Structure formats: C-alpha cells, structure tokens
Amino acid sequence: MQKTKRLLAIEKIIAEETISTQEELLKKLKGKGISCTQATLSRNLRQLGVGRIPDGSGGYKYSLQENHRASSSSTLKFNIVPVIQDIVEAKGLMVIRTIPGNASNTAFFIDGAGRYEIAGTIAGDDTILVIPRDGVTLQAVHTCLEIILPGIHEQVKNRK
Amino acid sequence: MQKTKRLLAIEKIIAEETISTQEELLKKLKGKGISCTQATLSRNLRQLGVGRIPDGSGGYKYSLQENHRASSSSTLKFNIVPVIQDIVEAKGLMVIRTIPGNASNTAFFIDGAGRYEIAGTIAGDDTILVIPRDGVTLQAVHTCLEIILPGIHEQVKNRK
DNA sequence: TAAAAAAATGAATATATTTGCAAAATAAAT
DNA sequence: ATTTATTTTGCAAATATATTCATTTTTTTA
C-alpha cells in the first residue's frame, strides 16, 4: 500500500528534522521517491495527529503529538512500566508479558497513545498481543513502545 | 498593559474550551470585552507557543504546548516533585523550598516549561524565587506549577 | 517632561492549509 | 473474473493563517 509507506515516511521525517510547511515536506518526500500533492499531505498529517507548533524562534514546525494524550498522566505511565515483565517478537507480532492482572491496563494505555504504527492490541490477564500495522517493522514498534512508555526496555533488561 | 491581559485570556480560553480557528477565538475574546484583529492573534498565539493540532475527530484545535518540552523527560519530572518541600507566597512572588542542593535543578525545569505566566526564577541552594509576570495572579502561578509538575501541591501537603 | 527608541497593532495582502467534488485506485462481494 | 462498495487522490476553490508596512502606543533616555 502506497499510503502506509507515505505515512511512515512522514512520521520519520517529522521526527528527525524541522519541517515548517507542507510544501517543504512534499519535497523531502519526493527526495525519497514518494510523491503526492499537498492536499493529500494535509489529510495525512491530520490522520497522524501531527500538529503545527511554534518552534520557539519565530517560526513554526510540524510535530508529532507524541504523548499528548499519554503525557497527561505521567504518573500513570510511571506506574505502568514496572509491571512489564518481558517483550518478545513472534510471527511478526509483538508479545508483552506483565505481572498477572495488569495486561489490560497496560494495553489500554498503549492504545491510548494513538500511535499509527500499532494497529491494535489484545490483552489477556498477563499477556498483550501488539499488532503492528502492515508495513511496520518490529523495530519501529520497539521505538514506538519506548516513546509511549519511556524506560520499558530498560525495565525488561533489568528483569532478566 | 492590554496585551498581558489578552495573552492570559487566550491561554485560559484555550485551556478550557475547544477553539479551532483564530476567528473563533476572536469572538470569544470579544465576549470578554477584549478586542483585537486576527493578525494580532496570530502573533500572540505564536508567542504563547500555542499549536494547532488534530482534535481526533476530523477537526483541529488550538492547544497549549503544556509540557511539550517538559514531557520529553517525564522521568525527570517524576524525580523532581519529591524534592519539593514547601510553597509559600510572599510580596506577590512565590517561594518554593526544596531539599538542600536541589533548587537549581528544579528551577531549571520550571524555566524549561516556557510558561508565559512566569517571568523568571532565581534559585539558591534550597530556595527558588518564582517571579510572576505582571498582571498574573498567584492563583494562576499555582495552576501553572501544577501543570509543569503534576502532583506538586499534593506533595507539599503530604510534607506537612 | 520632551524627544528618541522600541513594541504593539490594524488594514491589506501574501502565503499556507483545508475541503468539495469527480476520477482513479483498492478492496470486497458475487 | 466482474461487479459493487470503499478508500484514496488530485485539482481547483474556499478558508484560514502569517506577514508587510504604516501608524499608534508604550517605554526608555536625556
């Protein structure tokens, strides 16, 4: 799917460099062999939850909302990371294990972050299945999880 | 100063309700007896660091960056709150006391939030002087501090 | 307090973003 | 495989936002 590739490329570009207009983003994409019109970008940016915010020096830049929703409960976030037991990849999916009874809360939190990379999650009692969107690498999902729950990988490492 | 009043009103309106265009904000302000042109709003919004982000249901809304900078280090934030000892008001200023040696870090963090309400801070070893901008109430500064460091007032209450 | 400098503002305009609509592409159903 | 429904996209037009320039207001300096 052409759109998925474009959305991922947009996220990446915006995360890595300062983009201040859609026309500018259009050129960057063209440089990567992805082409579309500015109108499409406008729609895509909305879908991705990308906002336009002052860059602090008189201009504007596009910005992933990152944890605009998630950050509202940083305490909750802090409480969630410690319940994570393990993260393993399987069949192109990702499986997260928590201490018993905590999978549902954690999955809810992950869903709430509204990340494009994650198509959805299914939670049991102590296991969460994270389903990446088509075309999204597990590497990207790891990055994404670290954004949603900073320190999650460190936590897992320490458990071992 | 007319501008200060307007900036504060803008922050308040944006924090409390959903605004999707500058024209809309213009009307709300007019309702509060504050009038200016859209051009001025455009400049003010930039100065306040107000961004325009997707509202999740097809539209856009203006949004204070809140802790766009601060949230990037939620762990740090979590570590800071516990060092706060007390908050007292004096001479229209606000004095925050921390455990010894932590005033500077905390002040740096507060400054970093880039809140309009706070003109600046001065930190000693265990004391921070928070200087509100002219026309800003201490009540507003309290609200502001709670935004920068969620749980700070609860922390202080528990200390007593 | 008067003069000079800096900051803020409005009006008009330039620039940027969003949207309606029809066509094209993709996915689903028969 | 063909048809039908859904989604995506470009184009052109409509909206919305940012900026230029001249003027007014506020602040600073002498």
CSV table of C-alpha atoms (C1' of nucleotides) in Angstrom, one decimal:
chain,number,residue,atom,x,y,z
A,1,MET,CA,0.0,0.0,0.0
A,2,GLN,CA,1.4,3.3,-1.1
A,3,LYS,CA,-0.3,5.3,1.7
A,4,THR,CA,1.2,3.3,4.6
A,5,LYS,CA,4.6,3.8,3.2
A,6,ARG,CA,4.0,7.5,2.9
A,7,LEU,CA,2.6,7.9,6.4
A,8,LEU,CA,5.5,6.1,7.9
A,9,ALA,CA,7.9,8.3,5.9
A,10,ILE,CA,6.1,11.4,7.1
A,11,GLU,CA,6.4,10.4,10.7
A,12,LYS,CA,10.0,9.7,10.3
A,13,ILE,CA,10.9,12.9,8.5
A,14,ILE,CA,9.0,15.0,11.1
A,15,ALA,CA,10.6,13.2,14.0
A,16,GLU,CA,14.1,13.7,12.5
A,17,GLU,CA,14.1,17.2,11.0
A,18,THR,CA,12.4,20.5,11.3
A,19,ILE,CA,9.6,20.9,8.7
A,20,SER,CA,7.7,24.1,8.6
A,21,THR,CA,5.4,23.9,5.7
A,22,GLN,CA,3.6,21.1,3.8
A,23,GLU,CA,5.3,22.1,0.6
A,24,GLU,CA,8.6,21.6,2.4
A,25,LEU,CA,7.6,18.1,3.5
A,26,LEU,CA,6.4,17.4,0.0
A,27,LYS,CA,9.9,18.0,-1.4
A,28,LYS,CA,11.5,15.8,1.3
A,29,LEU,CA,9.2,13.0,0.3
A,30,LYS,CA,9.9,13.5,-3.3
A,31,GLY,CA,13.5,13.1,-2.5
A,32,LYS,CA,12.7,9.7,-1.1
A,33,GLY,CA,10.8,8.7,-4.2
A,34,ILE,CA,7.4,9.3,-2.6
A,35,SER,CA,5.1,11.7,-4.4
A,36,CYS,CA,1.7,13.1,-3.8
A,37,THR,CA,0.0,16.5,-3.6
A,38,GLN,CA,0.0,19.0,-0.8
A,39,ALA,CA,-3.8,18.3,-0.3
A,40,THR,CA,-3.0,14.7,0.4
A,41,LEU,CA,-0.4,15.7,2.9
A,42,SER,CA,-2.9,17.9,4.7
A,43,ARG,CA,-5.2,14.9,5.1
A,44,ASN,CA,-2.4,12.6,6.1
A,45,LEU,CA,-1.0,15.0,8.7
A,46,ARG,CA,-4.4,15.2,10.4
A,47,GLN,CA,-4.7,11.5,10.4
A,48,LEU,CA,-1.3,11.1,12.0
A,49,GLY,CA,-2.2,13.6,14.7
A,50,VAL,CA,0.6,15.9,13.5
A,51,GLY,CA,0.3,19.4,14.9
A,52,ARG,CA,1.9,22.7,13.9
A,53,ILE,CA,3.5,24.4,16.7
A,54,PRO,CA,5.7,27.5,17.2
A,55,ASP,CA,9.4,26.4,17.1
A,56,GLY,CA,10.5,29.0,19.6
A,57,SER,CA,12.4,31.1,17.2
A,58,GLY,CA,9.7,32.9,15.3
A,59,GLY,CA,8.7,30.1,13.0
A,60,TYR,CA,6.6,27.0,13.0
A,61,LYS,CA,7.3,23.3,12.8
A,62,TYR,CA,5.3,20.2,12.4
A,63,SER,CA,5.3,18.0,15.4
A,64,LEU,CA,4.2,14.5,16.3
A,65,GLN,CA,1.9,14.7,19.2
A,66,GLU,CA,3.9,12.0,20.8
A,67,ASN,CA,2.3,11.6,24.1
A,68,HIS,CA,-0.1,14.5,24.1
A,69,ARG,CA,-2.7,12.2,25.4
A,70,ALA,CA,-0.3,9.9,27.2
A,71,SER,CA,1.7,12.6,28.9
A,72,SER,CA,-1.4,13.9,30.6
A,73,SER,CA,-1.0,11.0,33.0
A,74,SER,CA,2.7,10.8,33.6
A,75,THR,CA,2.2,9.3,37.0
A,76,LEU,CA,0.1,6.5,35.5
A,77,LYS,CA,2.8,5.9,33.0
A,78,PHE,CA,5.4,5.7,35.7
A,79,ASN,CA,3.3,3.1,37.4
A,80,ILE,CA,2.9,1.0,34.4
A,81,VAL,CA,6.4,0.5,33.3
A,82,PRO,CA,7.3,-1.5,36.4
A,83,VAL,CA,4.7,-4.2,35.7
A,84,ILE,CA,6.2,-5.1,32.4
A,85,GLN,CA,8.0,-8.5,32.5
A,86,ASP,CA,9.1,-9.3,29.0
A,87,ILE,CA,8.8,-8.4,25.4
A,88,VAL,CA,9.2,-11.0,22.7
A,89,GLU,CA,8.6,-11.0,19.0
A,90,ALA,CA,6.7,-13.7,17.3
A,91,LYS,CA,5.2,-14.2,13.9
A,92,GLY,CA,5.8,-10.6,13.0
A,93,LEU,CA,3.7,-9.6,16.1
A,94,MET,CA,4.9,-8.5,19.5
A,95,VAL,CA,4.0,-10.1,22.8
A,96,ILE,CA,4.3,-8.2,26.0
A,97,ARG,CA,4.1,-10.0,29.3
A,98,THR,CA,3.2,-8.2,32.5
A,99,ILE,CA,2.8,-9.3,36.1
A,100,PRO,CA,-0.6,-11.1,36.5
A,101,GLY,CA,-3.7,-8.9,36.2
A,102,ASN,CA,-2.0,-6.0,34.6
A,103,ALA,CA,-2.2,-6.7,30.9
A,104,SER,CA,-5.5,-4.9,30.3
A,105,ASN,CA,-4.5,-1.7,31.9
A,106,THR,CA,-1.2,-1.6,30.1
A,107,ALA,CA,-2.8,-2.4,26.7
A,108,PHE,CA,-5.3,0.4,27.3
A,109,PHE,CA,-2.5,2.8,27.9
A,110,ILE,CA,-0.7,1.7,24.8
A,111,ASP,CA,-3.9,2.0,22.7
A,112,GLY,CA,-4.5,5.5,24.2
A,113,ALA,CA,-1.2,6.7,22.8
A,114,GLY,CA,-2.8,6.5,19.4
A,115,ARG,CA,0.3,5.6,17.6
A,116,TYR,CA,-0.1,4.9,13.9
A,117,GLU,CA,2.4,2.1,14.0
A,118,ILE,CA,0.1,-0.1,16.2
A,119,ALA,CA,-3.0,-1.4,14.5
A,120,GLY,CA,-4.3,-2.6,17.9
A,121,THR,CA,-3.7,-4.7,20.9
A,122,ILE,CA,-5.4,-7.7,22.5
A,123,ALA,CA,-4.9,-8.3,26.3
A,124,GLY,CA,-5.4,-11.3,28.4
A,125,ASP,CA,-4.6,-11.4,32.1
A,126,ASP,CA,-0.8,-11.1,31.9
A,127,THR,CA,-0.2,-11.1,28.1
A,128,ILE,CA,-0.7,-8.4,25.5
A,129,LEU,CA,-0.5,-9.0,21.8
A,130,VAL,CA,0.6,-5.9,19.9
A,131,ILE,CA,-0.4,-6.0,16.3
A,132,PRO,CA,1.7,-3.7,14.1
A,133,ARG,CA,0.1,-2.1,11.1
A,134,ASP,CA,1.1,-3.6,7.7
A,135,GLY,CA,4.4,-2.5,6.6
A,136,VAL,CA,5.6,-1.5,10.0
A,137,THR,CA,8.7,-3.2,11.2
A,138,LEU,CA,9.1,-4.6,14.7
A,139,GLN,CA,12.0,-2.3,15.1
A,140,ALA,CA,9.6,0.6,14.6
A,141,VAL,CA,7.2,-0.9,17.1
A,142,HIS,CA,10.0,-1.1,19.7
A,143,THR,CA,10.8,2.6,19.1
A,144,CYS,CA,7.2,3.4,19.4
A,145,LEU,CA,6.8,1.5,22.7
A,146,GLU,CA,9.8,3.3,24.1
A,147,ILE,CA,8.0,6.6,23.2
A,148,ILE,CA,4.8,5.6,24.8
A,149,LEU,CA,6.4,4.1,27.9
A,150,PRO,CA,9.9,5.5,28.3
A,151,GLY,CA,12.2,3.1,30.1
A,152,ILE,CA,10.2,0.0,29.1
A,153,HIS,CA,13.2,-1.7,27.5
A,154,GLU,CA,15.5,-0.9,30.4
A,155,GLN,CA,12.9,-2.3,32.7
A,156,VAL,CA,12.8,-5.6,30.7
A,157,LYS,CA,16.5,-5.8,30.6
A,158,ASN,CA,16.7,-5.5,34.4
A,159,ARG,CA,14.1,-8.2,34.9
A,160,LYS,CA,16.4,-10.8,33.3
B,1,MET,CA,-1.0,46.6,29.8
B,2,GLN,CA,-3.6,45.5,27.4
B,3,LYS,CA,-1.5,42.8,25.8
B,4,THR,CA,-0.8,40.9,29.0
B,5,LYS,CA,-4.5,40.7,29.8
B,6,ARG,CA,-5.2,39.4,26.3
B,7,LEU,CA,-2.5,36.8,26.5
B,8,LEU,CA,-3.8,35.4,29.7
B,9,ALA,CA,-7.3,35.4,28.4
B,10,ILE,CA,-6.2,33.5,25.4
B,11,GLU,CA,-4.4,30.9,27.5
B,12,LYS,CA,-7.4,30.5,29.7
B,13,ILE,CA,-9.9,30.1,26.8
B,14,ILE,CA,-7.7,27.6,25.0
B,15,ALA,CA,-7.2,25.6,28.1
B,16,GLU,CA,-10.9,25.5,28.9
B,17,GLU,CA,-12.7,25.1,25.6
B,18,THR,CA,-12.1,23.8,22.1
B,19,ILE,CA,-11.1,26.5,19.7
B,20,SER,CA,-10.5,25.6,16.1
B,21,THR,CA,-9.9,28.9,14.3
B,22,GLN,CA,-8.5,32.3,15.2
B,23,GLU,CA,-11.7,33.9,14.1
B,24,GLU,CA,-13.5,31.8,16.7
B,25,LEU,CA,-11.1,32.8,19.4
B,26,LEU,CA,-11.5,36.4,18.3
B,27,LYS,CA,-15.2,36.2,19.1
B,28,LYS,CA,-14.7,34.6,22.5
B,29,LEU,CA,-12.3,37.4,23.4
B,30,LYS,CA,-14.8,40.0,22.2
B,31,GLY,CA,-17.3,38.3,24.5
B,32,LYS,CA,-15.0,39.1,27.4
B,33,GLY,CA,-14.5,42.7,26.3
B,34,ILE,CA,-11.2,42.1,24.7
B,35,SER,CA,-10.8,43.1,21.1
B,36,CYS,CA,-8.1,42.9,18.5
B,37,THR,CA,-7.6,41.7,15.0
B,38,GLN,CA,-6.9,38.2,13.7
B,39,ALA,CA,-3.4,39.4,12.8
B,40,THR,CA,-2.6,40.2,16.4
B,41,LEU,CA,-4.0,36.8,17.5
B,42,SER,CA,-1.7,35.1,15.0
B,43,ARG,CA,1.2,36.8,16.6
B,44,ASN,CA,0.1,36.2,20.1
B,45,LEU,CA,-0.5,32.5,19.6
B,46,ARG,CA,2.9,32.1,18.3
B,47,GLN,CA,4.4,33.9,21.2
B,48,LEU,CA,2.4,31.8,23.7
B,49,GLY,CA,3.6,28.6,22.0
B,50,VAL,CA,0.1,27.6,21.1
B,51,GLY,CA,-0.1,25.0,18.5
B,52,ARG,CA,-2.8,23.7,16.2
B,53,ILE,CA,-3.3,20.0,16.4
B,54,PRO,CA,-5.8,17.5,15.2
B,55,ASP,CA,-8.6,17.0,17.7
B,56,GLY,CA,-9.0,13.4,16.9
B,57,SER,CA,-12.4,13.8,15.3
B,58,GLY,CA,-11.7,15.3,11.9
B,59,GLY,CA,-11.0,18.8,13.0
B,60,TYR,CA,-8.3,20.9,14.6
B,61,LYS,CA,-8.0,22.7,17.8
B,62,TYR,CA,-5.5,25.1,19.3
B,63,SER,CA,-3.6,23.7,22.2
B,64,LEU,CA,-1.1,25.0,24.7
B,65,GLN,CA,2.1,23.1,24.4
B,66,GLU,CA,1.8,22.4,28.0
B,67,ASN,CA,4.8,20.3,28.6
B,68,HIS,CA,5.9,19.7,25.1
B,69,ARG,CA,9.4,20.3,26.2
B,70,ALA,CA,8.9,19.1,29.8
B,71,SER,CA,7.1,15.9,28.8
B,72,SER,CA,10.1,14.7,27.0
B,73,SER,CA,11.6,13.9,30.3
B,74,SER,CA,8.7,12.6,32.4
B,75,THR,CA,11.1,10.6,34.4
B,76,LEU,CA,13.0,13.7,35.4
B,77,LYS,CA,9.7,15.3,36.3
B,78,PHE,CA,8.8,12.4,38.5
B,79,ASN,CA,12.1,12.7,40.2
B,80,ILE,CA,11.8,16.4,40.8
B,81,VAL,CA,8.4,16.5,42.6
B,82,PRO,CA,9.6,14.6,45.6
B,83,VAL,CA,12.3,17.2,46.4
B,84,ILE,CA,9.8,19.9,46.9
B,85,GLN,CA,9.4,20.9,50.5
B,86,ASP,CA,7.1,23.9,50.6
B,87,ILE,CA,5.5,26.6,48.6
B,88,VAL,CA,4.7,30.0,50.1
B,89,GLU,CA,3.5,33.3,48.7
B,90,ALA,CA,5.3,36.5,49.6
B,91,LYS,CA,5.1,40.0,48.3
B,92,GLY,CA,3.3,38.9,45.3
B,93,LEU,CA,6.0,36.4,44.5
B,94,MET,CA,6.2,32.8,45.1
B,95,VAL,CA,8.9,31.0,47.1
B,96,ILE,CA,9.5,27.3,46.6
B,97,ARG,CA,11.7,25.4,49.0
B,98,THR,CA,13.4,22.1,48.1
B,99,ILE,CA,15.6,19.7,49.9
B,100,PRO,CA,19.1,21.2,50.0
B,101,GLY,CA,21.0,21.3,46.8
B,102,ASN,CA,18.0,20.8,44.5
B,103,ALA,CA,16.7,24.3,43.9
B,104,SER,CA,18.8,24.9,40.8
B,105,ASN,CA,17.7,21.8,39.0
B,106,THR,CA,14.1,22.4,39.9
B,107,ALA,CA,14.2,26.0,38.8
B,108,PHE,CA,15.8,25.0,35.5
B,109,PHE,CA,13.0,22.6,35.0
B,110,ILE,CA,10.4,25.2,35.7
B,111,ASP,CA,12.1,27.6,33.3
B,112,GLY,CA,12.2,25.0,30.7
B,113,ALA,CA,8.5,24.7,30.6
B,114,GLY,CA,8.4,28.1,29.0
B,115,ARG,CA,5.2,29.2,30.6
B,116,TYR,CA,4.1,32.7,29.9
B,117,GLU,CA,2.8,33.3,33.4
B,118,ILE,CA,6.3,33.0,34.9
B,119,ALA,CA,8.6,35.9,34.1
B,120,GLY,CA,11.6,34.0,35.6
B,121,THR,CA,13.1,32.2,38.5
B,122,ILE,CA,16.1,32.7,40.8
B,123,ALA,CA,17.5,29.7,42.6
B,124,GLY,CA,19.8,29.4,45.6
B,125,ASP,CA,20.7,26.1,47.2
B,126,ASP,CA,17.3,25.1,48.6
B,127,THR,CA,15.1,28.1,47.6
B,128,ILE,CA,13.6,29.2,44.4
B,129,LEU,CA,12.0,32.6,43.8
B,130,VAL,CA,9.4,32.4,41.2
B,131,ILE,CA,8.6,35.8,39.6
B,132,PRO,CA,5.1,36.0,38.0
B,133,ARG,CA,4.7,38.2,35.0
B,134,ASP,CA,2.9,41.5,35.7
B,135,GLY,CA,-0.8,41.0,35.9
B,136,VAL,CA,-0.6,37.3,36.7
B,137,THR,CA,-2.2,36.2,39.9
B,138,LEU,CA,-0.5,33.8,42.3
B,139,GLN,CA,-3.5,31.6,41.8
B,140,ALA,CA,-2.6,31.4,38.1
B,141,VAL,CA,1.0,30.6,39.1
B,142,HIS,CA,-0.2,27.7,41.3
B,143,THR,CA,-2.2,26.3,38.4
B,144,CYS,CA,0.8,26.8,36.2
B,145,LEU,CA,3.1,24.9,38.6
B,146,GLU,CA,0.7,22.1,38.8
B,147,ILE,CA,0.8,21.8,35.0
B,148,ILE,CA,4.6,21.8,34.9
B,149,LEU,CA,5.0,19.5,37.9
B,150,PRO,CA,1.8,17.4,38.3
B,151,GLY,CA,1.3,16.5,41.9
B,152,ILE,CA,3.5,19.2,43.3
B,153,HIS,CA,0.8,20.6,45.6
B,154,GLU,CA,-0.2,17.1,46.8
B,155,GLN,CA,3.5,16.6,47.6
B,156,VAL,CA,3.7,19.7,49.7
B,157,LYS,CA,0.5,18.9,51.6
B,158,ASN,CA,1.9,15.5,52.5
B,159,ARG,CA,5.1,17.0,53.8
B,160,LYS,CA,3.2,19.0,56.4
C,1,DT,C1',8.8,66.3,30.6
C,2,DA,C1',10.2,66.2,25.8
C,3,DA,C1',12.5,63.5,22.4
C,4,DA,C1',14.0,59.1,20.8
C,5,DA,C1',13.6,54.2,20.6
C,6,DA,C1',11.1,50.1,20.9
C,7,DA,C1',7.0,47.4,20.9
C,8,DA,C1',2.3,46.6,19.5
C,9,DT,C1',-1.4,46.9,16.3
C,10,DG,C1',-4.6,47.2,12.2
C,11,DA,C1',-5.5,47.0,7.3
C,12,DA,C1',-4.5,44.9,3.3
C,13,DT,C1',-2.1,41.3,1.2
C,14,DA,C1',0.6,37.2,0.6
C,15,DT,C1',1.1,32.6,1.9
C,16,DA,C1',-0.4,28.3,3.6
C,17,DT,C1',-3.9,24.9,4.7
C,18,DT,C1',-8.3,22.6,4.2
C,19,DT,C1',-12.2,20.9,1.5
C,20,DG,C1',-15.8,19.7,-2.2
C,21,DC,C1',-16.1,17.0,-5.9
C,22,DA,C1',-15.0,13.9,-9.5
C,23,DA,C1',-11.8,10.5,-11.1
C,24,DA,C1',-8.7,6.7,-10.0
C,25,DA,C1',-7.2,3.0,-7.2
C,26,DT,C1',-8.0,-0.6,-4.0
C,27,DA,C1',-10.7,-3.9,-1.5
C,28,DA,C1',-14.9,-6.8,-1.0
C,29,DA,C1',-18.6,-9.4,-2.7
C,30,DT,C1',-21.0,-12.1,-6.1
D,1,DA,C1',-13.2,-12.7,-13.1
D,2,DT,C1',-16.7,-8.9,-12.9
D,3,DT,C1',-19.3,-6.0,-10.5
D,4,DT,C1',-20.0,-3.2,-6.3
D,5,DA,C1',-18.5,-0.7,-2.5
D,6,DT,C1',-14.9,1.8,-0.1
D,7,DT,C1',-10.9,4.4,0.1
D,8,DT,C1',-7.5,7.4,-1.8
D,9,DT,C1',-6.2,11.1,-4.6
D,10,DG,C1',-5.7,15.4,-7.5
D,11,DC,C1',-7.5,19.6,-8.9
D,12,DA,C1',-9.5,23.9,-8.1
D,13,DA,C1',-11.7,26.7,-5.0
D,14,DA,C1',-12.6,28.2,-0.3
D,15,DT,C1',-10.8,29.1,4.3
D,16,DA,C1',-7.5,30.2,7.4
D,17,DT,C1',-3.1,32.0,8.9
D,18,DA,C1',1.1,34.8,8.6
D,19,DT,C1',3.4,39.0,7.1
D,20,DT,C1',4.4,43.7,5.3
D,21,DC,C1',4.1,48.3,6.0
D,22,DA,C1',2.4,52.4,8.0
D,23,DT,C1',0.7,54.2,12.3
D,24,DT,C1',-0.1,54.4,17.1
D,25,DT,C1',1.0,53.3,21.7
D,26,DT,C1',4.2,52.4,25.2
D,27,DT,C1',8.7,52.5,27.2
D,28,DT,C1',13.3,54.5,27.7
D,29,DT,C1',16.5,58.1,27.7
D,30,DA,C1',18.2,62.6,28.1
